[in-house]
Amino acid sequence: MNGPGDQLEVLQIEQMDAAELRGLWRQLKGVHPPKTFTARLMRVALAWEVQVKRSGGESTRARRGWLRVISNRIKRSGESRVGITFVSDTVDGTRILKKWGGATHEVFITGQGVMWNGQGYSSLSAVARAMTGTNRNGPKFFGLREGGQS
C-alpha cells in the first residue's frame, strides 16, 4: 500500500470541509468527484475507500460467500436470468450485483443516491442508462421489480 491516502485516517476525513474533500477525491481517484456529491457523501465514500484499502479489500471467502448466495437465489427462483433480486425496498447501504456485458457490476445505494464505478448517480435508472447506453427502468433492470430480466 504505497499511494496517496495510505496514512489517511477516517477521523481526518470527517473533519475536512467540502473543498478539502474534493481535493482528496482527485488525489485518490485521479478524477473530480461527481458534481452531485455533497460533502457528506464524499466523506462516506472516501472513508469506505480508506477502510477497504486498510483491510486489504473483500476477502476471497467473503466473495465466494456472496457468489453462493447469488447462485442459490437464482436456483430457487427457477429462472435462468443473470443478476440478483433484493427486496424491493432498497435502503442506505444496499449492495446490488448485476451481470451485464460479460462483467459483474456492483452498485451501492446510499442516503444521497446511487454509486457505480466510483461515480454518483441520482437513481438506479441513471445507472442502468450509463451501463447500457439506453433508457431503462432502473429497479426493473436490477431485478427489484417483476419482469426485471433485461
PDB file of N, CA and C in Angstrom, residues 59-149:
ATOM      1  N   SER A  59     -12.423 -10.199   1.182  1.00  0.00           N
ATOM      2  CA  SER A  59     -11.672 -11.461   1.185  1.00  0.00           C
ATOM      3  C   SER A  59     -12.244 -12.428   0.149  1.00  0.00           C
ATOM      4  N   THR A  60     -11.414 -13.369  -0.246  1.00  0.00           N
ATOM      5  CA  THR A  60     -11.859 -14.399  -1.177  1.00  0.00           C
ATOM      6  C   THR A  60     -13.018 -15.176  -0.577  1.00  0.00           C
ATOM      7  N   ARG A  61     -12.937 -15.427   0.719  1.00  0.00           N
ATOM      8  CA  ARG A  61     -14.007 -16.164   1.398  1.00  0.00           C
ATOM      9  C   ARG A  61     -15.326 -15.399   1.332  1.00  0.00           C
ATOM     10  N   ALA A  62     -15.277 -14.094   1.587  1.00  0.00           N
ATOM     11  CA  ALA A  62     -16.498 -13.287   1.523  1.00  0.00           C
ATOM     12  C   ALA A  62     -17.048 -13.242   0.103  1.00  0.00           C
ATOM     13  N   ARG A  63     -16.163 -13.078  -0.882  1.00  0.00           N
ATOM     14  CA  ARG A  63     -16.583 -13.035  -2.282  1.00  0.00           C
ATOM     15  C   ARG A  63     -17.258 -14.349  -2.674  1.00  0.00           C
ATOM     16  N   ARG A  64     -16.668 -15.466  -2.259  1.00  0.00           N
ATOM     17  CA  ARG A  64     -17.273 -16.773  -2.558  1.00  0.00           C
ATOM     18  C   ARG A  64     -18.627 -16.912  -1.866  1.00  0.00           C
ATOM     19  N   GLY A  65     -18.720 -16.392  -0.646  1.00  0.00           N
ATOM     20  CA  GLY A  65     -19.998 -16.434   0.063  1.00  0.00           C
ATOM     21  C   GLY A  65     -21.078 -15.676  -0.694  1.00  0.00           C
ATOM     22  N   TRP A  66     -20.734 -14.484  -1.209  1.00  0.00           N
ATOM     23  CA  TRP A  66     -21.698 -13.715  -1.999  1.00  0.00           C
ATOM     24  C   TRP A  66     -22.097 -14.483  -3.248  1.00  0.00           C
ATOM     25  N   LEU A  67     -21.136 -15.088  -3.909  1.00  0.00           N
ATOM     26  CA  LEU A  67     -21.451 -15.852  -5.121  1.00  0.00           C
ATOM     27  C   LEU A  67     -22.365 -17.038  -4.815  1.00  0.00           C
ATOM     28  N   ARG A  68     -22.177 -17.658  -3.643  1.00  0.00           N
ATOM     29  CA  ARG A  68     -23.055 -18.761  -3.231  1.00  0.00           C
ATOM     30  C   ARG A  68     -24.482 -18.253  -3.023  1.00  0.00           C
ATOM     31  N   VAL A  69     -24.606 -17.108  -2.370  1.00  0.00           N
ATOM     32  CA  VAL A  69     -25.930 -16.524  -2.140  1.00  0.00           C
ATOM     33  C   VAL A  69     -26.610 -16.223  -3.476  1.00  0.00           C
ATOM     34  N   ILE A  70     -25.870 -15.623  -4.389  1.00  0.00           N
ATOM     35  CA  ILE A  70     -26.412 -15.294  -5.708  1.00  0.00           C
ATOM     36  C   ILE A  70     -26.869 -16.560  -6.422  1.00  0.00           C
ATOM     37  N   SER A  71     -26.007 -17.553  -6.437  1.00  0.00           N
ATOM     38  CA  SER A  71     -26.319 -18.809  -7.115  1.00  0.00           C
ATOM     39  C   SER A  71     -27.566 -19.462  -6.521  1.00  0.00           C
ATOM     40  N   ASN A  72     -27.653 -19.499  -5.195  1.00  0.00           N
ATOM     41  CA  ASN A  72     -28.817 -20.103  -4.530  1.00  0.00           C
ATOM     42  C   ASN A  72     -30.100 -19.355  -4.858  1.00  0.00           C
ATOM     43  N   ARG A  73     -30.039 -18.029  -4.895  1.00  0.00           N
ATOM     44  CA  ARG A  73     -31.241 -17.253  -5.211  1.00  0.00           C
ATOM     45  C   ARG A  73     -31.700 -17.521  -6.638  1.00  0.00           C
ATOM     46  N   ILE A  74     -30.765 -17.629  -7.550  1.00  0.00           N
ATOM     47  CA  ILE A  74     -31.132 -17.892  -8.946  1.00  0.00           C
ATOM     48  C   ILE A  74     -31.731 -19.286  -9.066  1.00  0.00           C
ATOM     49  N   LYS A  75     -31.121 -20.261  -8.400  1.00  0.00           N
ATOM     50  CA  LYS A  75     -31.645 -21.639  -8.456  1.00  0.00           C
ATOM     51  C   LYS A  75     -33.045 -21.712  -7.868  1.00  0.00           C
ATOM     52  N   ARG A  76     -33.257 -21.060  -6.715  1.00  0.00           N
ATOM     53  CA  ARG A  76     -34.572 -21.087  -6.066  1.00  0.00           C
ATOM     54  C   ARG A  76     -35.642 -20.443  -6.919  1.00  0.00           C
ATOM     55  N   SER A  77     -35.250 -19.410  -7.670  1.00  0.00           N
ATOM     56  CA  SER A  77     -36.252 -18.705  -8.471  1.00  0.00           C
ATOM     57  C   SER A  77     -36.641 -19.522  -9.704  1.00  0.00           C
ATOM     58  N   GLY A  78     -35.786 -20.493 -10.077  1.00  0.00           N
ATOM     59  CA  GLY A  78     -36.082 -21.322 -11.233  1.00  0.00           C
ATOM     60  C   GLY A  78     -35.889 -20.599 -12.551  1.00  0.00           C
ATOM     61  N   GLU A  79     -35.273 -19.423 -12.496  1.00  0.00           N
ATOM     62  CA  GLU A  79     -35.065 -18.641 -13.706  1.00  0.00           C
ATOM     63  C   GLU A  79     -33.623 -18.749 -14.140  1.00  0.00           C
ATOM     64  N   SER A  80     -33.385 -18.463 -15.400  1.00  0.00           N
ATOM     65  CA  SER A  80     -32.029 -18.523 -15.916  1.00  0.00           C
ATOM     66  C   SER A  80     -31.406 -17.149 -16.028  1.00  0.00           C
ATOM     67  N   ARG A  81     -32.084 -16.144 -15.521  1.00  0.00           N
ATOM     68  CA  ARG A  81     -31.542 -14.798 -15.674  1.00  0.00           C
ATOM     69  C   ARG A  81     -30.284 -14.623 -14.834  1.00  0.00           C
ATOM     70  N   VAL A  82     -29.468 -13.704 -15.286  1.00  0.00           N
ATOM     71  CA  VAL A  82     -28.281 -13.361 -14.521  1.00  0.00           C
ATOM     72  C   VAL A  82     -28.573 -12.067 -13.808  1.00  0.00           C
ATOM     73  N   GLY A  83     -28.127 -11.957 -12.603  1.00  0.00           N
ATOM     74  CA  GLY A  83     -28.444 -10.822 -11.758  1.00  0.00           C
ATOM     75  C   GLY A  83     -29.080 -11.364 -10.499  1.00  0.00           C
ATOM     76  N   ILE A  84     -29.291 -10.518  -9.534  1.00  0.00           N
ATOM     77  CA  ILE A  84     -29.893 -10.974  -8.300  1.00  0.00           C
ATOM     78  C   ILE A  84     -31.033 -10.060  -7.922  1.00  0.00           C
ATOM     79  N   THR A  85     -31.915 -10.583  -7.161  1.00  0.00           N
ATOM     80  CA  THR A  85     -33.062  -9.818  -6.723  1.00  0.00           C
ATOM     81  C   THR A  85     -32.970  -9.588  -5.225  1.00  0.00           C
ATOM     82  N   PHE A  86     -33.069  -8.350  -4.840  1.00  0.00           N
ATOM     83  CA  PHE A  86     -33.123  -7.993  -3.435  1.00  0.00           C
ATOM     84  C   PHE A  86     -34.556  -7.565  -3.144  1.00  0.00           C
ATOM     85  N   VAL A  87     -34.842  -7.293  -1.908  1.00  0.00           N
ATOM     86  CA  VAL A  87     -36.169  -6.801  -1.566  1.00  0.00           C
ATOM     87  C   VAL A  87     -36.413  -5.495  -2.291  1.00  0.00           C
ATOM     88  N   SER A  88     -37.666  -5.189  -2.547  1.00  0.00           N
ATOM     89  CA  SER A  88     -37.971  -4.006  -3.343  1.00  0.00           C
ATOM     90  C   SER A  88     -37.676  -2.706  -2.605  1.00  0.00           C
ATOM     91  N   ASP A  89     -37.607  -2.730  -1.290  1.00  0.00           N
ATOM     92  CA  ASP A  89     -37.295  -1.515  -0.539  1.00  0.00           C
ATOM     93  C   ASP A  89     -35.796  -1.424  -0.338  1.00  0.00           C
ATOM     94  N   THR A  90     -35.136  -0.673  -1.209  1.00  0.00           N
ATOM     95  CA  THR A  90     -33.699  -0.511  -1.056  1.00  0.00           C
ATOM     96  C   THR A  90     -33.452   0.551   0.001  1.00  0.00           C
ATOM     97  N   VAL A  91     -32.503   0.278   0.859  1.00  0.00           N
ATOM     98  CA  VAL A  91     -32.173   1.203   1.932  1.00  0.00           C
ATOM     99  C   VAL A  91     -30.702   1.577   1.822  1.00  0.00           C
ATOM    100  N   ASP A  92     -30.339   2.612   2.538  1.00  0.00           N
ATOM    101  CA  ASP A  92     -28.961   3.064   2.587  1.00  0.00           C
ATOM    102  C   ASP A  92     -28.050   1.887   2.935  1.00  0.00           C
ATOM    103  N   GLY A  93     -27.052   1.640   2.112  1.00  0.00           N
ATOM    104  CA  GLY A  93     -26.131   0.540   2.345  1.00  0.00           C
ATOM    105  C   GLY A  93     -26.422  -0.703   1.530  1.00  0.00           C
ATOM    106  N   THR A  94     -27.519  -0.702   0.757  1.00  0.00           N
ATOM    107  CA  THR A  94     -27.848  -1.864  -0.056  1.00  0.00           C
ATOM    108  C   THR A  94     -26.799  -2.040  -1.147  1.00  0.00           C
ATOM    109  N   ARG A  95     -26.400  -3.262  -1.358  1.00  0.00           N
ATOM    110  CA  ARG A  95     -25.416  -3.613  -2.391  1.00  0.00           C
ATOM    111  C   ARG A  95     -26.143  -4.455  -3.438  1.00  0.00           C
ATOM    112  N   ILE A  96     -26.046  -4.052  -4.706  1.00  0.00           N
ATOM    113  CA  ILE A  96     -26.696  -4.772  -5.791  1.00  0.00           C
ATOM    114  C   ILE A  96     -25.621  -5.226  -6.775  1.00  0.00           C
ATOM    115  N   LEU A  97     -25.688  -6.479  -7.170  1.00  0.00           N
ATOM    116  CA  LEU A  97     -24.792  -7.010  -8.190  1.00  0.00           C
ATOM    117  C   LEU A  97     -25.606  -7.286  -9.445  1.00  0.00           C
ATOM    118  N   LYS A  98     -25.072  -6.875 -10.592  1.00  0.00           N
ATOM    119  CA  LYS A  98     -25.765  -7.085 -11.868  1.00  0.00           C
ATOM    120  C   LYS A  98     -24.760  -7.576 -12.892  1.00  0.00           C
ATOM    121  N   LYS A  99     -25.054  -8.688 -13.507  1.00  0.00           N
ATOM    122  CA  LYS A  99     -24.196  -9.206 -14.565  1.00  0.00           C
ATOM    123  C   LYS A  99     -24.675  -8.586 -15.873  1.00  0.00           C
ATOM    124  N   TRP A 100     -23.763  -7.875 -16.547  1.00  0.00           N
ATOM    125  CA  TRP A 100     -24.134  -7.202 -17.783  1.00  0.00           C
ATOM    126  C   TRP A 100     -22.883  -7.051 -18.646  1.00  0.00           C
ATOM    127  N   GLY A 101     -23.005  -7.361 -19.911  1.00  0.00           N
ATOM    128  CA  GLY A 101     -21.895  -7.177 -20.833  1.00  0.00           C
ATOM    129  C   GLY A 101     -20.676  -8.012 -20.483  1.00  0.00           C
ATOM    130  N   GLY A 102     -20.889  -9.197 -19.920  1.00  0.00           N
ATOM    131  CA  GLY A 102     -19.782 -10.082 -19.592  1.00  0.00           C
ATOM    132  C   GLY A 102     -19.059  -9.739 -18.305  1.00  0.00           C
ATOM    133  N   ALA A 103     -19.572  -8.778 -17.554  1.00  0.00           N
ATOM    134  CA  ALA A 103     -18.938  -8.391 -16.286  1.00  0.00           C
ATOM    135  C   ALA A 103     -20.004  -8.281 -15.201  1.00  0.00           C
ATOM    136  N   THR A 104     -19.577  -8.465 -13.973  1.00  0.00           N
ATOM    137  CA  THR A 104     -20.475  -8.265 -12.848  1.00  0.00           C
ATOM    138  C   THR A 104     -20.257  -6.858 -12.322  1.00  0.00           C
ATOM    139  N   HIS A 105     -21.322  -6.087 -12.258  1.00  0.00           N
ATOM    140  CA  HIS A 105     -21.270  -4.696 -11.819  1.00  0.00           C
ATOM    141  C   HIS A 105     -21.826  -4.604 -10.402  1.00  0.00           C
ATOM    142  N   GLU A 106     -21.187  -3.782  -9.576  1.00  0.00           N
ATOM    143  CA  GLU A 106     -21.591  -3.607  -8.192  1.00  0.00           C
ATOM    144  C   GLU A 106     -22.120  -2.180  -8.023  1.00  0.00           C
ATOM    145  N   VAL A 107     -23.315  -2.064  -7.489  1.00  0.00           N
ATOM    146  CA  VAL A 107     -23.978  -0.782  -7.290  1.00  0.00           C
ATOM    147  C   VAL A 107     -24.302  -0.648  -5.806  1.00  0.00           C
ATOM    148  N   PHE A 108     -24.058   0.520  -5.238  1.00  0.00           N
ATOM    149  CA  PHE A 108     -24.361   0.775  -3.834  1.00  0.00           C
ATOM    150  C   PHE A 108     -25.426   1.847  -3.725  1.00  0.00           C
ATOM    151  N   ILE A 109     -26.421   1.596  -2.883  1.00  0.00           N
ATOM    152  CA  ILE A 109     -27.442   2.587  -2.590  1.00  0.00           C
ATOM    153  C   ILE A 109     -26.961   3.343  -1.354  1.00  0.00           C
ATOM    154  N   THR A 110     -26.937   4.667  -1.450  1.00  0.00           N
ATOM    155  CA  THR A 110     -26.533   5.490  -0.312  1.00  0.00           C
ATOM    156  C   THR A 110     -27.677   6.432   0.033  1.00  0.00           C
ATOM    157  N   GLY A 111     -27.544   7.108   1.119  1.00  0.00           N
ATOM    158  CA  GLY A 111     -28.566   8.074   1.520  1.00  0.00           C
ATOM    159  C   GLY A 111     -28.688   9.230   0.540  1.00  0.00           C
ATOM    160  N   GLN A 112     -27.658   9.443  -0.251  1.00  0.00           N
ATOM    161  CA  GLN A 112     -27.637  10.568  -1.180  1.00  0.00           C
ATOM    162  C   GLN A 112     -27.886  10.178  -2.636  1.00  0.00           C
ATOM    163  N   GLY A 113     -27.958   8.888  -2.922  1.00  0.00           N
ATOM    164  CA  GLY A 113     -28.145   8.462  -4.305  1.00  0.00           C
ATOM    165  C   GLY A 113     -27.588   7.064  -4.517  1.00  0.00           C
ATOM    166  N   VAL A 114     -27.017   6.858  -5.690  1.00  0.00           N
ATOM    167  CA  VAL A 114     -26.530   5.541  -6.090  1.00  0.00           C
ATOM    168  C   VAL A 114     -25.089   5.688  -6.569  1.00  0.00           C
ATOM    169  N   MET A 115     -24.214   4.744  -6.181  1.00  0.00           N
ATOM    170  CA  MET A 115     -22.828   4.763  -6.633  1.00  0.00           C
ATOM    171  C   MET A 115     -22.545   3.550  -7.505  1.00  0.00           C
ATOM    172  N   TRP A 116     -21.885   3.799  -8.636  1.00  0.00           N
ATOM    173  CA  TRP A 116     -21.451   2.732  -9.536  1.00  0.00           C
ATOM    174  C   TRP A 116     -20.147   3.183 -10.179  1.00  0.00           C
ATOM    175  N   ASN A 117     -19.137   2.322 -10.164  1.00  0.00           N
ATOM    176  CA  ASN A 117     -17.828   2.621 -10.749  1.00  0.00           C
ATOM    177  C   ASN A 117     -17.227   3.922 -10.224  1.00  0.00           C
ATOM    178  N   GLY A 118     -17.423   4.189  -8.932  1.00  0.00           N
ATOM    179  CA  GLY A 118     -16.848   5.386  -8.335  1.00  0.00           C
ATOM    180  C   GLY A 118     -17.556   6.680  -8.699  1.00  0.00           C
ATOM    181  N   GLN A 119     -18.686   6.586  -9.384  1.00  0.00           N
ATOM    182  CA  GLN A 119     -19.446   7.759  -9.782  1.00  0.00           C
ATOM    183  C   GLN A 119     -20.782   7.776  -9.052  1.00  0.00           C
ATOM    184  N   GLY A 120     -21.288   8.944  -8.799  1.00  0.00           N
ATOM    185  CA  GLY A 120     -22.581   9.093  -8.160  1.00  0.00           C
ATOM    186  C   GLY A 120     -23.677   9.318  -9.181  1.00  0.00           C
ATOM    187  N   TYR A 121     -24.823   8.730  -8.943  1.00  0.00           N
ATOM    188  CA  TYR A 121     -25.976   8.871  -9.821  1.00  0.00           C
ATOM    189  C   TYR A 121     -27.200   9.159  -8.966  1.00  0.00           C
ATOM    190  N   SER A 122     -28.179   9.811  -9.572  1.00  0.00           N
ATOM    191  CA  SER A 122     -29.377  10.191  -8.831  1.00  0.00           C
ATOM    192  C   SER A 122     -30.355   9.041  -8.648  1.00  0.00           C
ATOM    193  N   SER A 123     -30.242   8.007  -9.499  1.00  0.00           N
ATOM    194  CA  SER A 123     -31.219   6.918  -9.425  1.00  0.00           C
ATOM    195  C   SER A 123     -30.653   5.647 -10.048  1.00  0.00           C
ATOM    196  N   LEU A 124     -31.331   4.532  -9.803  1.00  0.00           N
ATOM    197  CA  LEU A 124     -30.956   3.276 -10.452  1.00  0.00           C
ATOM    198  C   LEU A 124     -31.162   3.368 -11.966  1.00  0.00           C
ATOM    199  N   SER A 125     -32.149   4.127 -12.395  1.00  0.00           N
ATOM    200  CA  SER A 125     -32.387   4.289 -13.835  1.00  0.00           C
ATOM    201  C   SER A 125     -31.209   5.012 -14.489  1.00  0.00           C
ATOM    202  N   ALA A 126     -30.635   5.983 -13.801  1.00  0.00           N
ATOM    203  CA  ALA A 126     -29.468   6.692 -14.337  1.00  0.00           C
ATOM    204  C   ALA A 126     -28.275   5.743 -14.466  1.00  0.00           C
ATOM    205  N   VAL A 127     -28.108   4.857 -13.483  1.00  0.00           N
ATOM    206  CA  VAL A 127     -27.024   3.866 -13.553  1.00  0.00           C
ATOM    207  C   VAL A 127     -27.278   2.902 -14.707  1.00  0.00           C
ATOM    208  N   ALA A 128     -28.505   2.423 -14.840  1.00  0.00           N
ATOM    209  CA  ALA A 128     -28.838   1.490 -15.918  1.00  0.00           C
ATOM    210  C   ALA A 128     -28.587   2.137 -17.276  1.00  0.00           C
ATOM    211  N   ARG A 129     -28.918   3.409 -17.405  1.00  0.00           N
ATOM    212  CA  ARG A 129     -28.692   4.134 -18.660  1.00  0.00           C
ATOM    213  C   ARG A 129     -27.191   4.258 -18.941  1.00  0.00           C
ATOM    214  N   ALA A 130     -26.398   4.586 -17.911  1.00  0.00           N
ATOM    215  CA  ALA A 130     -24.945   4.700 -18.082  1.00  0.00           C
ATOM    216  C   ALA A 130     -24.322   3.346 -18.416  1.00  0.00           C
ATOM    217  N   MET A 131     -24.840   2.297 -17.815  1.00  0.00           N
ATOM    218  CA  MET A 131     -24.292   0.956 -18.003  1.00  0.00           C
ATOM    219  C   MET A 131     -24.611   0.407 -19.397  1.00  0.00           C
ATOM    220  N   THR A 132     -25.827   0.647 -19.866  1.00  0.00           N
ATOM    221  CA  THR A 132     -26.283   0.010 -21.111  1.00  0.00           C
ATOM    222  C   THR A 132     -26.294   0.935 -22.309  1.00  0.00           C
ATOM    223  N   GLY A 133     -26.313   2.240 -22.067  1.00  0.00           N
ATOM    224  CA  GLY A 133     -26.386   3.195 -23.171  1.00  0.00           C
ATOM    225  C   GLY A 133     -27.793   3.433 -23.672  1.00  0.00           C
ATOM    226  N   THR A 134     -28.799   2.843 -23.017  1.00  0.00           N
ATOM    227  CA  THR A 134     -30.193   3.049 -23.420  1.00  0.00           C
ATOM    228  C   THR A 134     -31.024   3.367 -22.188  1.00  0.00           C
ATOM    229  N   ASN A 135     -32.167   3.989 -22.411  1.00  0.00           N
ATOM    230  CA  ASN A 135     -33.067   4.289 -21.299  1.00  0.00           C
ATOM    231  C   ASN A 135     -33.693   3.004 -20.785  1.00  0.00           C
ATOM    232  N   ARG A 136     -33.639   2.816 -19.487  1.00  0.00           N
ATOM    233  CA  ARG A 136     -34.205   1.618 -18.863  1.00  0.00           C
ATOM    234  C   ARG A 136     -34.831   1.996 -17.531  1.00  0.00           C
ATOM    235  N   ASN A 137     -35.786   1.207 -17.111  1.00  0.00           N
ATOM    236  CA  ASN A 137     -36.340   1.333 -15.774  1.00  0.00           C
ATOM    237  C   ASN A 137     -35.332   0.690 -14.824  1.00  0.00           C
ATOM    238  N   GLY A 138     -34.674   1.500 -14.003  1.00  0.00           N
ATOM    239  CA  GLY A 138     -33.609   1.007 -13.136  1.00  0.00           C
ATOM    240  C   GLY A 138     -34.025  -0.107 -12.192  1.00  0.00           C
ATOM    241  N   PRO A 139     -35.093   0.074 -11.408  1.00  0.00           N
ATOM    242  CA  PRO A 139     -35.490  -1.003 -10.496  1.00  0.00           C
ATOM    243  C   PRO A 139     -35.812  -2.303 -11.229  1.00  0.00           C
ATOM    244  N   LYS A 140     -36.419  -2.198 -12.390  1.00  0.00           N
ATOM    245  CA  LYS A 140     -36.726  -3.407 -13.170  1.00  0.00           C
ATOM    246  C   LYS A 140     -35.439  -4.021 -13.720  1.00  0.00           C
ATOM    247  N   PHE A 141     -34.544  -3.199 -14.238  1.00  0.00           N
ATOM    248  CA  PHE A 141     -33.274  -3.672 -14.785  1.00  0.00           C
ATOM    249  C   PHE A 141     -32.452  -4.411 -13.736  1.00  0.00           C
ATOM    250  N   PHE A 142     -32.456  -3.906 -12.502  1.00  0.00           N
ATOM    251  CA  PHE A 142     -31.673  -4.522 -11.433  1.00  0.00           C
ATOM    252  C   PHE A 142     -32.437  -5.619 -10.691  1.00  0.00           C
ATOM    253  N   GLY A 143     -33.614  -5.981 -11.191  1.00  0.00           N
ATOM    254  CA  GLY A 143     -34.355  -7.107 -10.618  1.00  0.00           C
ATOM    255  C   GLY A 143     -35.116  -6.770  -9.359  1.00  0.00           C
ATOM    256  N   LEU A 144     -35.406  -5.508  -9.125  1.00  0.00           N
ATOM    257  CA  LEU A 144     -36.140  -5.116  -7.934  1.00  0.00           C
ATOM    258  C   LEU A 144     -37.643  -5.056  -8.173  1.00  0.00           C
ATOM    259  N   ARG A 145     -38.036  -5.248  -9.412  1.00  0.00           N
ATOM    260  CA  ARG A 145     -39.456  -5.324  -9.764  1.00  0.00           C
ATOM    261  C   ARG A 145     -39.660  -6.531 -10.640  1.00  0.00           C
ATOM    262  N   GLU A 146     -40.864  -7.048 -10.676  1.00  0.00           N
ATOM    263  CA  GLU A 146     -41.153  -8.208 -11.509  1.00  0.00           C
ATOM    264  C   GLU A 146     -40.878  -7.905 -12.959  1.00  0.00           C
ATOM    265  N   GLY A 147     -40.426  -8.918 -13.659  1.00  0.00           N
ATOM    266  CA  GLY A 147     -40.132  -8.763 -15.084  1.00  0.00           C
ATOM    267  C   GLY A 147     -38.761  -8.205 -15.357  1.00  0.00           C
ATOM    268  N   GLY A 148     -37.934  -8.056 -14.329  1.00  0.00           N
ATOM    269  CA  GLY A 148     -36.614  -7.478 -14.495  1.00  0.00           C
ATOM    270  C   GLY A 148     -35.612  -8.473 -15.055  1.00  0.00           C
ATOM    271  N   GLN A 149     -35.786  -8.881 -16.295  1.00  0.00           N
ATOM    272  CA  GLN A 149     -34.904  -9.874 -16.900  1.00  0.00           C
ATOM    273  C   GLN A 149     -34.058  -9.255 -17.995  1.00  0.00           C
TER     274      GLN A 149
END
